[in-house]
């Protein structure tokens, strides 16, 4: 299976070349078909190898980071199975929502209810007062 098609590569490169830091929507979801590892990737560096996104190796601690496309392409697990692209993945939220939902769940999730909760929590946090201001207002 081709992990990154030309169309996906173009979108990932465009995101990676953005001048300002942007909360991109994931472009591609990769997974290990015989394990718990999942990657939601948003950007590709100009080197054509370094991908950035939300990485979950299945240990309960998903994190943002960079991974190598070349390494993905060389992985061979049991029965010769390699990393695969989720052809049915249809992202509906920016990466920050998936990060917040993964923080709550302890793993990358596409559960609608949890993603909506995470999206709402992130929207609310933008309007919260800093702790010192909130304390002053209570007095």
mmCIF file with all atom_site columns, C-alpha atoms in Angstrom:
data_model
loop_
_atom_site.group_PDB
_atom_site.id
_atom_site.type_symbol
_atom_site.label_atom_id
_atom_site.label_alt_id
_atom_site.label_comp_id
_atom_site.label_asym_id
_atom_site.label_entity_id
_atom_site.label_seq_id
_atom_site.pdbx_PDB_ins_code
_atom_site.Cartn_x
_atom_site.Cartn_y
_atom_site.Cartn_z
_atom_site.occupancy
_atom_site.B_iso_or_equiv
_atom_site.pdbx_formal_charge
_atom_site.auth_seq_id
_atom_site.auth_comp_id
_atom_site.auth_asym_id
_atom_site.auth_atom_id
_atom_site.pdbx_PDB_model_num
ATOM 1   C CA . UNK A 1 1   ? 0.000   0.000   0.000  1.00 0.00 ? 1   UNK A CA 1
ATOM 2   C CA . UNK A 1 2   ? 1.181   3.502   -0.782 1.00 0.00 ? 2   UNK A CA 1
ATOM 3   C CA . UNK A 1 3   ? 1.236   5.267   2.575  1.00 0.00 ? 3   UNK A CA 1
ATOM 4   C CA . UNK A 1 4   ? 1.291   8.806   1.205  1.00 0.00 ? 4   UNK A CA 1
ATOM 5   C CA . UNK A 1 5   ? -0.256  9.449   -2.213 1.00 0.00 ? 5   UNK A CA 1
ATOM 6   C CA . UNK A 1 6   ? 0.874   12.410  -4.321 1.00 0.00 ? 6   UNK A CA 1
ATOM 7   C CA . UNK A 1 7   ? -2.270  14.327  -3.331 1.00 0.00 ? 7   UNK A CA 1
ATOM 8   C CA . UNK A 1 8   ? -1.711  13.680  0.392  1.00 0.00 ? 8   UNK A CA 1
ATOM 9   C CA . UNK A 1 9   ? 1.993   14.541  0.027  1.00 0.00 ? 9   UNK A CA 1
ATOM 10  C CA . UNK A 1 10  ? 1.084   17.899  -1.546 1.00 0.00 ? 10  UNK A CA 1
ATOM 11  C CA . UNK A 1 11  ? -1.321  18.734  1.303  1.00 0.00 ? 11  UNK A CA 1
ATOM 12  C CA . UNK A 1 12  ? 1.194   17.654  3.963  1.00 0.00 ? 12  UNK A CA 1
ATOM 13  C CA . UNK A 1 13  ? 3.981   19.691  2.329  1.00 0.00 ? 13  UNK A CA 1
ATOM 14  C CA . UNK A 1 14  ? 1.720   22.759  2.072  1.00 0.00 ? 14  UNK A CA 1
ATOM 15  C CA . UNK A 1 15  ? 0.919   22.494  5.777  1.00 0.00 ? 15  UNK A CA 1
ATOM 16  C CA . UNK A 1 16  ? 4.600   22.044  6.625  1.00 0.00 ? 16  UNK A CA 1
ATOM 17  C CA . UNK A 1 17  ? 5.570   25.097  4.577  1.00 0.00 ? 17  UNK A CA 1
ATOM 18  C CA . UNK A 1 18  ? 3.057   27.378  6.305  1.00 0.00 ? 18  UNK A CA 1
ATOM 19  C CA . UNK A 1 19  ? 4.736   30.568  7.515  1.00 0.00 ? 19  UNK A CA 1
ATOM 20  C CA . UNK A 1 20  ? 2.698   30.751  10.701 1.00 0.00 ? 20  UNK A CA 1
ATOM 21  C CA . UNK A 1 21  ? 1.919   28.070  13.233 1.00 0.00 ? 21  UNK A CA 1
ATOM 22  C CA . UNK A 1 22  ? -1.484  26.696  12.293 1.00 0.00 ? 22  UNK A CA 1
ATOM 23  C CA . UNK A 1 23  ? -3.845  24.234  13.924 1.00 0.00 ? 23  UNK A CA 1
ATOM 24  C CA . UNK A 1 24  ? -4.127  22.002  10.841 1.00 0.00 ? 24  UNK A CA 1
ATOM 25  C CA . UNK A 1 25  ? -6.748  19.315  10.334 1.00 0.00 ? 25  UNK A CA 1
ATOM 26  C CA . UNK A 1 26  ? -5.044  15.888  10.138 1.00 0.00 ? 26  UNK A CA 1
ATOM 27  C CA . UNK A 1 27  ? -4.335  14.906  6.551  1.00 0.00 ? 27  UNK A CA 1
ATOM 28  C CA . UNK A 1 28  ? -3.694  11.200  7.009  1.00 0.00 ? 28  UNK A CA 1
ATOM 29  C CA . UNK A 1 29  ? -4.121  8.484   9.621  1.00 0.00 ? 29  UNK A CA 1
ATOM 30  C CA . UNK A 1 30  ? -1.603  5.639   9.693  1.00 0.00 ? 30  UNK A CA 1
ATOM 31  C CA . UNK A 1 31  ? -1.870  2.573   11.908 1.00 0.00 ? 31  UNK A CA 1
ATOM 32  C CA . UNK A 1 32  ? -0.223  -0.712  12.772 1.00 0.00 ? 32  UNK A CA 1
ATOM 33  C CA . UNK A 1 33  ? -2.655  -3.468  11.716 1.00 0.00 ? 33  UNK A CA 1
ATOM 34  C CA . UNK A 1 34  ? -1.300  -5.887  14.323 1.00 0.00 ? 34  UNK A CA 1
ATOM 35  C CA . UNK A 1 35  ? -0.789  -3.426  17.179 1.00 0.00 ? 35  UNK A CA 1
ATOM 36  C CA . UNK A 1 36  ? -2.200  -0.391  18.890 1.00 0.00 ? 36  UNK A CA 1
ATOM 37  C CA . UNK A 1 37  ? -0.042  2.298   17.250 1.00 0.00 ? 37  UNK A CA 1
ATOM 38  C CA . UNK A 1 38  ? -1.811  5.145   15.438 1.00 0.00 ? 38  UNK A CA 1
ATOM 39  C CA . UNK A 1 39  ? -0.506  8.358   13.900 1.00 0.00 ? 39  UNK A CA 1
ATOM 40  C CA . UNK A 1 40  ? -2.591  11.396  12.863 1.00 0.00 ? 40  UNK A CA 1
ATOM 41  C CA . UNK A 1 41  ? -0.305  13.420  10.622 1.00 0.00 ? 41  UNK A CA 1
ATOM 42  C CA . UNK A 1 42  ? -0.686  17.042  9.591  1.00 0.00 ? 42  UNK A CA 1
ATOM 43  C CA . UNK A 1 43  ? 2.622   18.165  8.065  1.00 0.00 ? 43  UNK A CA 1
ATOM 44  C CA . UNK A 1 44  ? 5.585   17.018  5.989  1.00 0.00 ? 44  UNK A CA 1
ATOM 45  C CA . UNK A 1 45  ? 8.903   18.875  6.045  1.00 0.00 ? 45  UNK A CA 1
ATOM 46  C CA . UNK A 1 46  ? 10.601  19.944  2.840  1.00 0.00 ? 46  UNK A CA 1
ATOM 47  C CA . UNK A 1 47  ? 13.018  17.001  3.281  1.00 0.00 ? 47  UNK A CA 1
ATOM 48  C CA . UNK A 1 48  ? 10.125  14.764  2.142  1.00 0.00 ? 48  UNK A CA 1
ATOM 49  C CA . UNK A 1 49  ? 10.642  12.414  5.093  1.00 0.00 ? 49  UNK A CA 1
ATOM 50  C CA . UNK A 1 50  ? 9.854   14.127  8.399  1.00 0.00 ? 50  UNK A CA 1
ATOM 51  C CA . UNK A 1 51  ? 6.158   14.003  9.265  1.00 0.00 ? 51  UNK A CA 1
ATOM 52  C CA . UNK A 1 52  ? 4.564   15.826  12.208 1.00 0.00 ? 52  UNK A CA 1
ATOM 53  C CA . UNK A 1 53  ? 1.417   14.955  14.110 1.00 0.00 ? 53  UNK A CA 1
ATOM 54  C CA . UNK A 1 54  ? -0.180  13.149  17.016 1.00 0.00 ? 54  UNK A CA 1
ATOM 55  C CA . UNK A 1 55  ? 1.590   9.856   17.721 1.00 0.00 ? 55  UNK A CA 1
ATOM 56  C CA . UNK A 1 56  ? 0.193   7.029   19.857 1.00 0.00 ? 56  UNK A CA 1
ATOM 57  C CA . UNK A 1 57  ? 2.280   3.887   20.280 1.00 0.00 ? 57  UNK A CA 1
ATOM 58  C CA . UNK A 1 58  ? -0.390  2.289   22.448 1.00 0.00 ? 58  UNK A CA 1
ATOM 59  C CA . UNK A 1 59  ? 1.226   2.814   25.859 1.00 0.00 ? 59  UNK A CA 1
ATOM 60  C CA . UNK A 1 60  ? -1.352  5.315   27.124 1.00 0.00 ? 60  UNK A CA 1
ATOM 61  C CA . UNK A 1 61  ? 0.688   8.447   26.432 1.00 0.00 ? 61  UNK A CA 1
ATOM 62  C CA . UNK A 1 62  ? -0.092  9.931   23.001 1.00 0.00 ? 62  UNK A CA 1
ATOM 63  C CA . UNK A 1 63  ? 2.084   12.899  22.132 1.00 0.00 ? 63  UNK A CA 1
ATOM 64  C CA . UNK A 1 64  ? 2.855   15.406  19.431 1.00 0.00 ? 64  UNK A CA 1
ATOM 65  C CA . UNK A 1 65  ? 6.032   14.652  17.561 1.00 0.00 ? 65  UNK A CA 1
ATOM 66  C CA . UNK A 1 66  ? 7.895   13.944  14.363 1.00 0.00 ? 66  UNK A CA 1
ATOM 67  C CA . UNK A 1 67  ? 8.295   10.586  12.637 1.00 0.00 ? 67  UNK A CA 1
ATOM 68  C CA . UNK A 1 68  ? 10.103  9.323   9.550  1.00 0.00 ? 68  UNK A CA 1
ATOM 69  C CA . UNK A 1 69  ? 8.169   8.285   6.468  1.00 0.00 ? 69  UNK A CA 1
ATOM 70  C CA . UNK A 1 70  ? 11.139  6.148   5.372  1.00 0.00 ? 70  UNK A CA 1
ATOM 71  C CA . UNK A 1 71  ? 10.981  4.224   8.649  1.00 0.00 ? 71  UNK A CA 1
ATOM 72  C CA . UNK A 1 72  ? 7.241   3.636   8.259  1.00 0.00 ? 72  UNK A CA 1
ATOM 73  C CA . UNK A 1 73  ? 7.849   2.193   4.816  1.00 0.00 ? 73  UNK A CA 1
ATOM 74  C CA . UNK A 1 74  ? 10.398  -0.328  6.135  1.00 0.00 ? 74  UNK A CA 1
ATOM 75  C CA . UNK A 1 75  ? 8.351   -1.667  9.079  1.00 0.00 ? 75  UNK A CA 1
ATOM 76  C CA . UNK A 1 76  ? 7.424   -5.329  8.705  1.00 0.00 ? 76  UNK A CA 1
ATOM 77  C CA . UNK A 1 77  ? 5.478   -6.955  11.490 1.00 0.00 ? 77  UNK A CA 1
ATOM 78  C CA . UNK A 1 78  ? 4.052   -10.446 11.886 1.00 0.00 ? 78  UNK A CA 1
ATOM 79  C CA . UNK A 1 79  ? 3.126   -12.083 8.595  1.00 0.00 ? 79  UNK A CA 1
ATOM 80  C CA . UNK A 1 80  ? 5.025   -9.329  6.794  1.00 0.00 ? 80  UNK A CA 1
ATOM 81  C CA . UNK A 1 81  ? 2.373   -6.718  7.524  1.00 0.00 ? 81  UNK A CA 1
ATOM 82  C CA . UNK A 1 82  ? 3.533   -3.113  7.501  1.00 0.00 ? 82  UNK A CA 1
ATOM 83  C CA . UNK A 1 83  ? 2.106   0.210   8.572  1.00 0.00 ? 83  UNK A CA 1
ATOM 84  C CA . UNK A 1 84  ? -1.107  1.026   6.705  1.00 0.00 ? 84  UNK A CA 1
ATOM 85  C CA . UNK A 1 85  ? -3.144  4.106   5.848  1.00 0.00 ? 85  UNK A CA 1
ATOM 86  C CA . UNK A 1 86  ? -6.731  4.266   7.080  1.00 0.00 ? 86  UNK A CA 1
ATOM 87  C CA . UNK A 1 87  ? -8.619  4.754   3.828  1.00 0.00 ? 87  UNK A CA 1
ATOM 88  C CA . UNK A 1 88  ? -11.857 5.590   5.640  1.00 0.00 ? 88  UNK A CA 1
ATOM 89  C CA . UNK A 1 89  ? -10.384 8.323   7.871  1.00 0.00 ? 89  UNK A CA 1
ATOM 90  C CA . UNK A 1 90  ? -12.352 11.547  7.476  1.00 0.00 ? 90  UNK A CA 1
ATOM 91  C CA . UNK A 1 91  ? -11.092 14.197  9.923  1.00 0.00 ? 91  UNK A CA 1
ATOM 92  C CA . UNK A 1 92  ? -13.673 16.635  11.222 1.00 0.00 ? 92  UNK A CA 1
ATOM 93  C CA . UNK A 1 93  ? -11.639 18.669  13.709 1.00 0.00 ? 93  UNK A CA 1
ATOM 94  C CA . UNK A 1 94  ? -8.262  20.402  13.879 1.00 0.00 ? 94  UNK A CA 1
ATOM 95  C CA . UNK A 1 95  ? -5.378  18.505  15.449 1.00 0.00 ? 95  UNK A CA 1
ATOM 96  C CA . UNK A 1 96  ? -5.732  20.288  18.813 1.00 0.00 ? 96  UNK A CA 1
ATOM 97  C CA . UNK A 1 97  ? -9.134  18.630  19.326 1.00 0.00 ? 97  UNK A CA 1
ATOM 98  C CA . UNK A 1 98  ? -7.693  15.168  18.645 1.00 0.00 ? 98  UNK A CA 1
ATOM 99  C CA . UNK A 1 99  ? -4.835  15.974  21.052 1.00 0.00 ? 99  UNK A CA 1
ATOM 100 C CA . UNK A 1 100 ? -7.242  17.010  23.814 1.00 0.00 ? 100 UNK A CA 1
ATOM 101 C CA . UNK A 1 101 ? -9.464  13.953  23.261 1.00 0.00 ? 101 UNK A CA 1
ATOM 102 C CA . UNK A 1 102 ? -6.370  11.701  23.340 1.00 0.00 ? 102 UNK A CA 1
ATOM 103 C CA . UNK A 1 103 ? -5.228  13.366  26.558 1.00 0.00 ? 103 UNK A CA 1
ATOM 104 C CA . UNK A 1 104 ? -8.580  12.590  28.157 1.00 0.00 ? 104 UNK A CA 1
ATOM 105 C CA . UNK A 1 105 ? -8.893  9.042   26.778 1.00 0.00 ? 105 UNK A CA 1
ATOM 106 C CA . UNK A 1 106 ? -5.236  8.032   27.004 1.00 0.00 ? 106 UNK A CA 1
ATOM 107 C CA . UNK A 1 107 ? -5.221  7.075   23.327 1.00 0.00 ? 107 UNK A CA 1
ATOM 108 C CA . UNK A 1 108 ? -6.116  8.512   19.935 1.00 0.00 ? 108 UNK A CA 1
ATOM 109 C CA . UNK A 1 109 ? -9.863  8.288   19.507 1.00 0.00 ? 109 UNK A CA 1
ATOM 110 C CA . UNK A 1 110 ? -12.438 9.095   16.876 1.00 0.00 ? 110 UNK A CA 1
ATOM 111 C CA . UNK A 1 111 ? -15.357 8.764   19.283 1.00 0.00 ? 111 UNK A CA 1
ATOM 112 C CA . UNK A 1 112 ? -17.763 11.507  18.280 1.00 0.00 ? 112 UNK A CA 1
ATOM 113 C CA . UNK A 1 113 ? -18.898 12.317  21.814 1.00 0.00 ? 113 UNK A CA 1
ATOM 114 C CA . UNK A 1 114 ? -15.357 12.642  23.156 1.00 0.00 ? 114 UNK A CA 1
ATOM 115 C CA . UNK A 1 115 ? -14.202 14.738  20.194 1.00 0.00 ? 115 UNK A CA 1
ATOM 116 C CA . UNK A 1 116 ? -17.148 17.098  20.620 1.00 0.00 ? 116 UNK A CA 1
ATOM 117 C CA . UNK A 1 117 ? -16.423 17.346  24.346 1.00 0.00 ? 117 UNK A CA 1
ATOM 118 C CA . UNK A 1 118 ? -12.753 18.132  23.613 1.00 0.00 ? 118 UNK A CA 1
ATOM 119 C CA . UNK A 1 119 ? -13.753 20.747  21.028 1.00 0.00 ? 119 UNK A CA 1
ATOM 120 C CA . UNK A 1 120 ? -16.093 22.397  23.512 1.00 0.00 ? 120 UNK A CA 1
ATOM 121 C CA . UNK A 1 121 ? -13.454 22.327  26.258 1.00 0.00 ? 121 UNK A CA 1
ATOM 122 C CA . UNK A 1 122 ? -10.917 24.013  23.988 1.00 0.00 ? 122 UNK A CA 1
ATOM 123 C CA . UNK A 1 123 ? -13.402 26.680  22.934 1.00 0.00 ? 123 UNK A CA 1
ATOM 124 C CA . UNK A 1 124 ? -14.278 27.429  26.552 1.00 0.00 ? 124 UNK A CA 1
ATOM 125 C CA . UNK A 1 125 ? -10.656 27.621  27.657 1.00 0.00 ? 125 UNK A CA 1
ATOM 126 C CA . UNK A 1 126 ? -10.104 30.569  25.298 1.00 0.00 ? 126 UNK A CA 1
ATOM 127 C CA . UNK A 1 127 ? -12.590 32.601  27.303 1.00 0.00 ? 127 UNK A CA 1
ATOM 128 C CA . UNK A 1 128 ? -11.532 31.662  30.814 1.00 0.00 ? 128 UNK A CA 1
ATOM 129 C CA . UNK A 1 129 ? -9.929  34.311  32.971 1.00 0.00 ? 129 UNK A CA 1
ATOM 130 C CA . UNK A 1 130 ? -6.373  33.730  34.191 1.00 0.00 ? 130 UNK A CA 1
ATOM 131 C CA . UNK A 1 131 ? -6.351  32.306  37.762 1.00 0.00 ? 131 UNK A CA 1
ATOM 132 C CA . UNK A 1 132 ? -5.148  35.538  39.409 1.00 0.00 ? 132 UNK A CA 1
ATOM 133 C CA . UNK A 1 133 ? -7.868  37.645  37.714 1.00 0.00 ? 133 UNK A CA 1
ATOM 134 C CA . UNK A 1 134 ? -10.559 35.108  38.604 1.00 0.00 ? 134 UNK A CA 1
ATOM 135 C CA . UNK A 1 135 ? -9.405  35.146  42.253 1.00 0.00 ? 135 UNK A CA 1
ATOM 136 C CA . UNK A 1 136 ? -9.535  38.953  42.363 1.00 0.00 ? 136 UNK A CA 1
ATOM 137 C CA . UNK A 1 137 ? -13.088 38.998  40.992 1.00 0.00 ? 137 UNK A CA 1
ATOM 138 C CA . UNK A 1 138 ? -14.309 36.559  43.670 1.00 0.00 ? 138 UNK A CA 1
ATOM 139 C CA . UNK A 1 139 ? -13.222 38.893  46.488 1.00 0.00 ? 139 UNK A CA 1
#
